[in-house]
PDB file of C-alpha atoms in Angstrom:
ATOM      1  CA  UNK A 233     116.747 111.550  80.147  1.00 31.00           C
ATOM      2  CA  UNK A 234     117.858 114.199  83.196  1.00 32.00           C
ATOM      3  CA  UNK A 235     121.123 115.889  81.429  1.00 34.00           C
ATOM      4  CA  UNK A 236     121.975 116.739  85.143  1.00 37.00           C
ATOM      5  CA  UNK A 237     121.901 112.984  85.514  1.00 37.00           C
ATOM      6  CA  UNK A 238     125.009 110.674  86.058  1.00 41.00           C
ATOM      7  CA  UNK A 239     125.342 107.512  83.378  1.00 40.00           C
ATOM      8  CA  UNK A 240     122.638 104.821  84.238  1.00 47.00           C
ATOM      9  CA  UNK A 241     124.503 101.362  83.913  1.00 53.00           C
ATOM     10  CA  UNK A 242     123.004  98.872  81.794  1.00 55.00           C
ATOM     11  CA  UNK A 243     121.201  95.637  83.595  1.00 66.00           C
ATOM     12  CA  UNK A 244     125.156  93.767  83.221  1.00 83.00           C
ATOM     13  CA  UNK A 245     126.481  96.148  84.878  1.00 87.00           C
ATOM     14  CA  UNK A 246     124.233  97.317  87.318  1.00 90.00           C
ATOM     15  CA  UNK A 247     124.202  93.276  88.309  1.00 90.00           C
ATOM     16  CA  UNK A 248     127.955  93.281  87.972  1.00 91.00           C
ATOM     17  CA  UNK A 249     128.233  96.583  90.652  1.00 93.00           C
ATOM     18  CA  UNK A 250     125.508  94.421  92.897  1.00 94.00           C
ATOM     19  CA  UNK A 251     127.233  91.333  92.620  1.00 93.00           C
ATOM     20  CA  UNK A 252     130.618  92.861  94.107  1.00 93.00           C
ATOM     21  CA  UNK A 253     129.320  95.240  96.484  1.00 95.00           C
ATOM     22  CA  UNK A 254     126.974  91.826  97.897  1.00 94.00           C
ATOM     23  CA  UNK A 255     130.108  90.129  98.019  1.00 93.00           C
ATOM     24  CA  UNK A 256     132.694  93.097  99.517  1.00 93.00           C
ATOM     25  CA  UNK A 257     130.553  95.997 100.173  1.00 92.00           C
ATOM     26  CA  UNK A 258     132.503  97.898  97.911  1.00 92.00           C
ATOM     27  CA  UNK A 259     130.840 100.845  95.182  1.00 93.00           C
ATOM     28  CA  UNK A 260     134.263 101.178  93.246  1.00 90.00           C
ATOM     29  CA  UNK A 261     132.852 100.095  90.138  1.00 85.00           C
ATOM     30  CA  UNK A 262     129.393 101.322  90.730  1.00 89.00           C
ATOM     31  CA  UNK A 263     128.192 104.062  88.182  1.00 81.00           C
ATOM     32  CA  UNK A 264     124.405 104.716  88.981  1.00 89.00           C
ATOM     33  CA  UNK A 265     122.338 106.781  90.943  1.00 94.00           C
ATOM     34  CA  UNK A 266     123.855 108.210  94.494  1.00 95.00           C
ATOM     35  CA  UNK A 267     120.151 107.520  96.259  1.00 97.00           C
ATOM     36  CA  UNK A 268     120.774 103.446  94.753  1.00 97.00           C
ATOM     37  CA  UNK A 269     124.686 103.617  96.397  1.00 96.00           C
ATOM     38  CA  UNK A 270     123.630 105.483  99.561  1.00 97.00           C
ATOM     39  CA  UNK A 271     120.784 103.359 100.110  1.00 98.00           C
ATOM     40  CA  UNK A 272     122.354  99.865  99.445  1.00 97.00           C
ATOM     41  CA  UNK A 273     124.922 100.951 102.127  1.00 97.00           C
ATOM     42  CA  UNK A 274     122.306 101.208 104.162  1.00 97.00           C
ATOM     43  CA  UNK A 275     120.982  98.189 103.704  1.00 97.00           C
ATOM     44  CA  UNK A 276     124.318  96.653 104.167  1.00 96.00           C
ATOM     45  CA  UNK A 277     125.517  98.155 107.334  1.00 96.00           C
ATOM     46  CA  UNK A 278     122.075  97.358 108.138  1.00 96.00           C
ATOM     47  CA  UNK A 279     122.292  93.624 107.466  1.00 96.00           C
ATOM     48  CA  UNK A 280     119.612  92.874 105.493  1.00 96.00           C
ATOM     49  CA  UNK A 281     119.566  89.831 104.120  1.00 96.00           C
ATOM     50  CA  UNK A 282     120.373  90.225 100.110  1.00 97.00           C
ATOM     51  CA  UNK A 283     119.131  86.759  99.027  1.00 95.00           C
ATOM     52  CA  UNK A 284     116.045  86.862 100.871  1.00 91.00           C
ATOM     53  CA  UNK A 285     112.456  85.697  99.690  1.00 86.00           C
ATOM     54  CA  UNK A 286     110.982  88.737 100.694  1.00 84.00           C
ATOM     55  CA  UNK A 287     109.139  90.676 104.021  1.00 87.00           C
ATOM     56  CA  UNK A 288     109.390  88.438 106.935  1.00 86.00           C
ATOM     57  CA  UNK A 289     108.169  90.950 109.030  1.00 85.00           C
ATOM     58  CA  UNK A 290     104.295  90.067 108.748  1.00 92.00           C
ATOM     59  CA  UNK A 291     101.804  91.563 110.974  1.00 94.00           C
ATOM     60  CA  UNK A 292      98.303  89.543 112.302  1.00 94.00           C
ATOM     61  CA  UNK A 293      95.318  90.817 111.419  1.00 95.00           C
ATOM     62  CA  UNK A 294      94.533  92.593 114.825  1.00 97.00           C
ATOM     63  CA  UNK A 295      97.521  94.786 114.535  1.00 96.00           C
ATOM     64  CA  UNK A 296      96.359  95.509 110.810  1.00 96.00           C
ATOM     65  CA  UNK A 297      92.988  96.468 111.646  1.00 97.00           C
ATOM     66  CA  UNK A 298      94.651  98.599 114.248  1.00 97.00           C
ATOM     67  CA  UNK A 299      96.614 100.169 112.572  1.00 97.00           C
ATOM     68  CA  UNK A 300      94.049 100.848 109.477  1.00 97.00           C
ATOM     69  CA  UNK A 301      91.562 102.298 112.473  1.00 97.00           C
ATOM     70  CA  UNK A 302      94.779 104.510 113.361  1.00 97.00           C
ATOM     71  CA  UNK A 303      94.922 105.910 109.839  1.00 96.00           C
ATOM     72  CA  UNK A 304      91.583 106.088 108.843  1.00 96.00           C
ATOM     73  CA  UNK A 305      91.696 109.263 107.589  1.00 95.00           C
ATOM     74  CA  UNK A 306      94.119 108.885 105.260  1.00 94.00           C
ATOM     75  CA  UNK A 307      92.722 105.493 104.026  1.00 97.00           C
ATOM     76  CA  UNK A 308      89.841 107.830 103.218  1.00 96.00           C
ATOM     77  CA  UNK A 309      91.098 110.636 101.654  1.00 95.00           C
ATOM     78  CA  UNK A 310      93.730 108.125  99.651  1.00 96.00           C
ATOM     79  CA  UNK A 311      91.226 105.234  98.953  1.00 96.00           C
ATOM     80  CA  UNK A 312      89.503 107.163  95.975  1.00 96.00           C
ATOM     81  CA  UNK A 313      92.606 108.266  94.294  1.00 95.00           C
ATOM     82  CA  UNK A 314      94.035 105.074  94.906  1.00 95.00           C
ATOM     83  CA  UNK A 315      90.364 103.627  92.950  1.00 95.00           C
ATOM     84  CA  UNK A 316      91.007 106.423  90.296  1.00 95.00           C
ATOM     85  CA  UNK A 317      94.637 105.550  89.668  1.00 93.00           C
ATOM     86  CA  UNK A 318      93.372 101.566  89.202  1.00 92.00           C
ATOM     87  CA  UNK A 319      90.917 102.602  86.865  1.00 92.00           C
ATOM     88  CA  UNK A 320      93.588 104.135  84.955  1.00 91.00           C
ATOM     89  CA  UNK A 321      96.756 100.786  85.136  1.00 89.00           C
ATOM     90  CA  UNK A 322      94.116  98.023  84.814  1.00 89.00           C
ATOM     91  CA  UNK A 323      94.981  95.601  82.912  1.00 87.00           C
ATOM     92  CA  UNK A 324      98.800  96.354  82.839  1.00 90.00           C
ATOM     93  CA  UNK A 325     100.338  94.472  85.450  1.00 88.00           C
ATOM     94  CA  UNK A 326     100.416  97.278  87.983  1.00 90.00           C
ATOM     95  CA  UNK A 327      99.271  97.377  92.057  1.00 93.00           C
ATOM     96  CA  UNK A 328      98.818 100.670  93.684  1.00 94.00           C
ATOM     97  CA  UNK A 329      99.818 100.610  97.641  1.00 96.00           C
ATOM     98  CA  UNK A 330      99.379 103.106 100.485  1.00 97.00           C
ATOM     99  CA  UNK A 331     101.392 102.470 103.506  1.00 97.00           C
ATOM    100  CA  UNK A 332     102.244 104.033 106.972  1.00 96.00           C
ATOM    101  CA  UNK A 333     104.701 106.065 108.455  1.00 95.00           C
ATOM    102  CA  UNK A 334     106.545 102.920 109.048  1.00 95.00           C
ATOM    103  CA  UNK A 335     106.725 101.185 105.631  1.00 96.00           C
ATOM    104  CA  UNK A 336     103.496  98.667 106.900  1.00 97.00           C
ATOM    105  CA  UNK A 337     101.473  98.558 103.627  1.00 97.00           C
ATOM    106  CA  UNK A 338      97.586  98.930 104.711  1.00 97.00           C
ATOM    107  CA  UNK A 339      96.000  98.622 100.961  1.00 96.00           C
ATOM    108  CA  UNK A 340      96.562  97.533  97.684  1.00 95.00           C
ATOM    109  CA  UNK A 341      94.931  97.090  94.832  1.00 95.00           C
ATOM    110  CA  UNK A 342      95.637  96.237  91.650  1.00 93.00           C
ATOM    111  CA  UNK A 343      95.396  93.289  88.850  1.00 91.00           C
ATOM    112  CA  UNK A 344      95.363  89.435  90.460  1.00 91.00           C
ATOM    113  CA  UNK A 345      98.167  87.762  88.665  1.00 92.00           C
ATOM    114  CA  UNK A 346     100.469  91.022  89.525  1.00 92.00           C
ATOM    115  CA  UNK A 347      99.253  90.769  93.330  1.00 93.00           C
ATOM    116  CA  UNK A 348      99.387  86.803  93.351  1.00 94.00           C
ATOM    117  CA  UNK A 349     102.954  87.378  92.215  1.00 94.00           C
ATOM    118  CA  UNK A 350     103.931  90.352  94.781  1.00 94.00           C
ATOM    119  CA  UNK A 351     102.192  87.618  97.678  1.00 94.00           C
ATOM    120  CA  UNK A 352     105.384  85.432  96.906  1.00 93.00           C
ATOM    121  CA  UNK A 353     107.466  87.951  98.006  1.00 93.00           C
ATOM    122  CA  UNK A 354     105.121  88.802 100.612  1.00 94.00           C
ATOM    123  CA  UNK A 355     104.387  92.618  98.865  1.00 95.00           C
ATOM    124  CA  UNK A 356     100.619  92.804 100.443  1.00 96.00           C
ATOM    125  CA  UNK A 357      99.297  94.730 103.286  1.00 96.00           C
ATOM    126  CA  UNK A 358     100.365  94.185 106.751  1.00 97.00           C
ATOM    127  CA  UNK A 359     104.115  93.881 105.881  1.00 97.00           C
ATOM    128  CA  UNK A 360     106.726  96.264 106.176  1.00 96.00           C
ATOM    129  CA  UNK A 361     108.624  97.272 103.674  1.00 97.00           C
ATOM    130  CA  UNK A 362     111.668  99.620 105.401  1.00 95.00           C
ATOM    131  CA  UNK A 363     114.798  99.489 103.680  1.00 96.00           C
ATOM    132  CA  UNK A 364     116.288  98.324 106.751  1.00 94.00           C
ATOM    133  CA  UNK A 365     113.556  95.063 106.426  1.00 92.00           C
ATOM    134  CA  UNK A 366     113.710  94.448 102.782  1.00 95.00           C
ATOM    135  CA  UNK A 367     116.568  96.713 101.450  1.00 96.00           C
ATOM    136  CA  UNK A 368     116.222  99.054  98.738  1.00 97.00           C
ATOM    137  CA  UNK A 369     112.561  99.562  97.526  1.00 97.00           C
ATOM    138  CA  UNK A 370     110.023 101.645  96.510  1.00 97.00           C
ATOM    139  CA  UNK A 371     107.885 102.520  99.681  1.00 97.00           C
ATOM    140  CA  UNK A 372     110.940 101.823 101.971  1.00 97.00           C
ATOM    141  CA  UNK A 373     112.971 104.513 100.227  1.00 98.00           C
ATOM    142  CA  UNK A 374     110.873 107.264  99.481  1.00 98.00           C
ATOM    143  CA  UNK A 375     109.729 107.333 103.245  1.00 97.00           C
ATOM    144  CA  UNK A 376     114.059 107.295 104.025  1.00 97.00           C
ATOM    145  CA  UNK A 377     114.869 110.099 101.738  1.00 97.00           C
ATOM    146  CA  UNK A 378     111.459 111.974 102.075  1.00 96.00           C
ATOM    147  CA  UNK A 379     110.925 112.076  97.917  1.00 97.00           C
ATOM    148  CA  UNK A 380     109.270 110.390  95.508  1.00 97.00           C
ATOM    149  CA  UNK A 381     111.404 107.965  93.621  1.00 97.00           C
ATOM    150  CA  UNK A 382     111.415 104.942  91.317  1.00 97.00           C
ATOM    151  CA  UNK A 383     113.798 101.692  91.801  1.00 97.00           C
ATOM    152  CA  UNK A 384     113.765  99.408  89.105  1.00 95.00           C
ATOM    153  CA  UNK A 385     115.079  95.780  88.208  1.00 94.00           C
ATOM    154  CA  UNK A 386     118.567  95.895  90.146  1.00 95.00           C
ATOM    155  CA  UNK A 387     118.232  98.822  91.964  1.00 97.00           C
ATOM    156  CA  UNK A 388     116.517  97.157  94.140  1.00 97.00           C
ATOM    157  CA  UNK A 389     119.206  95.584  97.009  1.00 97.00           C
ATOM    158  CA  UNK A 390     117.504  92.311  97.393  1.00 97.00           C
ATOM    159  CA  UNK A 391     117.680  89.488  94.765  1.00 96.00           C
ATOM    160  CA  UNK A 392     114.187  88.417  95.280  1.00 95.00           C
ATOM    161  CA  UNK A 393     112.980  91.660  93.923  1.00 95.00           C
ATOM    162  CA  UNK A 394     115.397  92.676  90.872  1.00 95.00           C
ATOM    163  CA  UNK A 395     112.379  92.035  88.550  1.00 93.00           C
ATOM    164  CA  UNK A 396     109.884  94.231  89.664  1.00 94.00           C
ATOM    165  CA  UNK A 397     109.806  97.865  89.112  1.00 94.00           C
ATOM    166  CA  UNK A 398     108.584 100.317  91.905  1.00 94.00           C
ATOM    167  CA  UNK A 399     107.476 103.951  92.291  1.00 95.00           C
ATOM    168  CA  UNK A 400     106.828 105.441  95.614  1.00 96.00           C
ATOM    169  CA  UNK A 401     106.436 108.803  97.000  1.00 96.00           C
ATOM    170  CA  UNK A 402     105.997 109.966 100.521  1.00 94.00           C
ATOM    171  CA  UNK A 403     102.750 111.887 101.911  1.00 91.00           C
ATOM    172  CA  UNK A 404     103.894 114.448 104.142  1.00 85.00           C
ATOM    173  CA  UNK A 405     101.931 116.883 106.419  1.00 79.00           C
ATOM    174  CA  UNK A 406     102.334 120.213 107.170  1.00 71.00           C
ATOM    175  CA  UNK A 407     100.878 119.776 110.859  1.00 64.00           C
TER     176      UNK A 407
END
């Protein structure tokens, strides 16, 4: 608990304050965190679809491998940490990503039934997951604000994805 903090709503209200502000766009009744209010203004001024079934913006494999040649440094440098961290969640329903600049996710790994479940939403590498593509999230947010953060359940501005809980934070260089 952050005493500094405003009052996290509980999951009926949290769906209560998404339900209206889907419906009018209004945060009146809203109560949580300013980065969840900011960012699902955002998404709505934005347009992104809340009742989506996930990332429709899917990339072939050229452009992947492209893009993974682009950043093969940092695939590198991340890939072992990214092993490490695995080594640590396995087991507990968890996938570690590493995307771009952009919000296109170039790896993952984590446990099958978890990934098998994010591929319904289209969660796996070569999508992009911007806010203003799939609304609040995770990767998409972080890289918007710059900080690492965590949206969970309802947080997130999208329907599709109110049951998955997501951690991200930015890698930024100096150069």
């Amino acid at each position: 608990m952050y005493p500094d903090r405003k009052f996290e709503p509980s999951g009926s209200a949290l769906k209560e304050s998404w339900e209206q502000f889907i419906l009018t766009g209004n945060l009146d009744s809203f109560r949580g965190r300013t980065e969840i209010s900011q960012s699902w203004t955002r998404c709505y001024r934005a347009r992104v679809d809340p009742y989506s079934k996930g990332c429709t913006h899917i990339l072939n494999n050229k452009k992947v491998e492209e893009l993974k040649k682009r950043h093969s440094e940092l695939l590198d440098i991340a890939r072992p940490f990214m092993d490490k961290l695995y080594e640590f969640t396995a087991g507990s329903g968890l996938i570690v990503f590493l995307s771009d600049e952009t919000g296109v996710i170039l790896e993952n790994i984590g446990d099958y039934e978890v990934r098998d479940s994010a591929s319904k939403v289209n969660l796996v590498t070569g999508t992009n997951w911007q806010e203003e593509e799939v609304g609040t999230n995770g990767i998409g947010t972080a890289l918007k604000l710059k900080v690492p953060i965590q949206i969970s359940g309802k947080e997130h501005y999208c329907a599709n994805l109110h049951h998955w809980t997501c951690s991200a934070a930015p890698i930024i260089s100096d150069d």
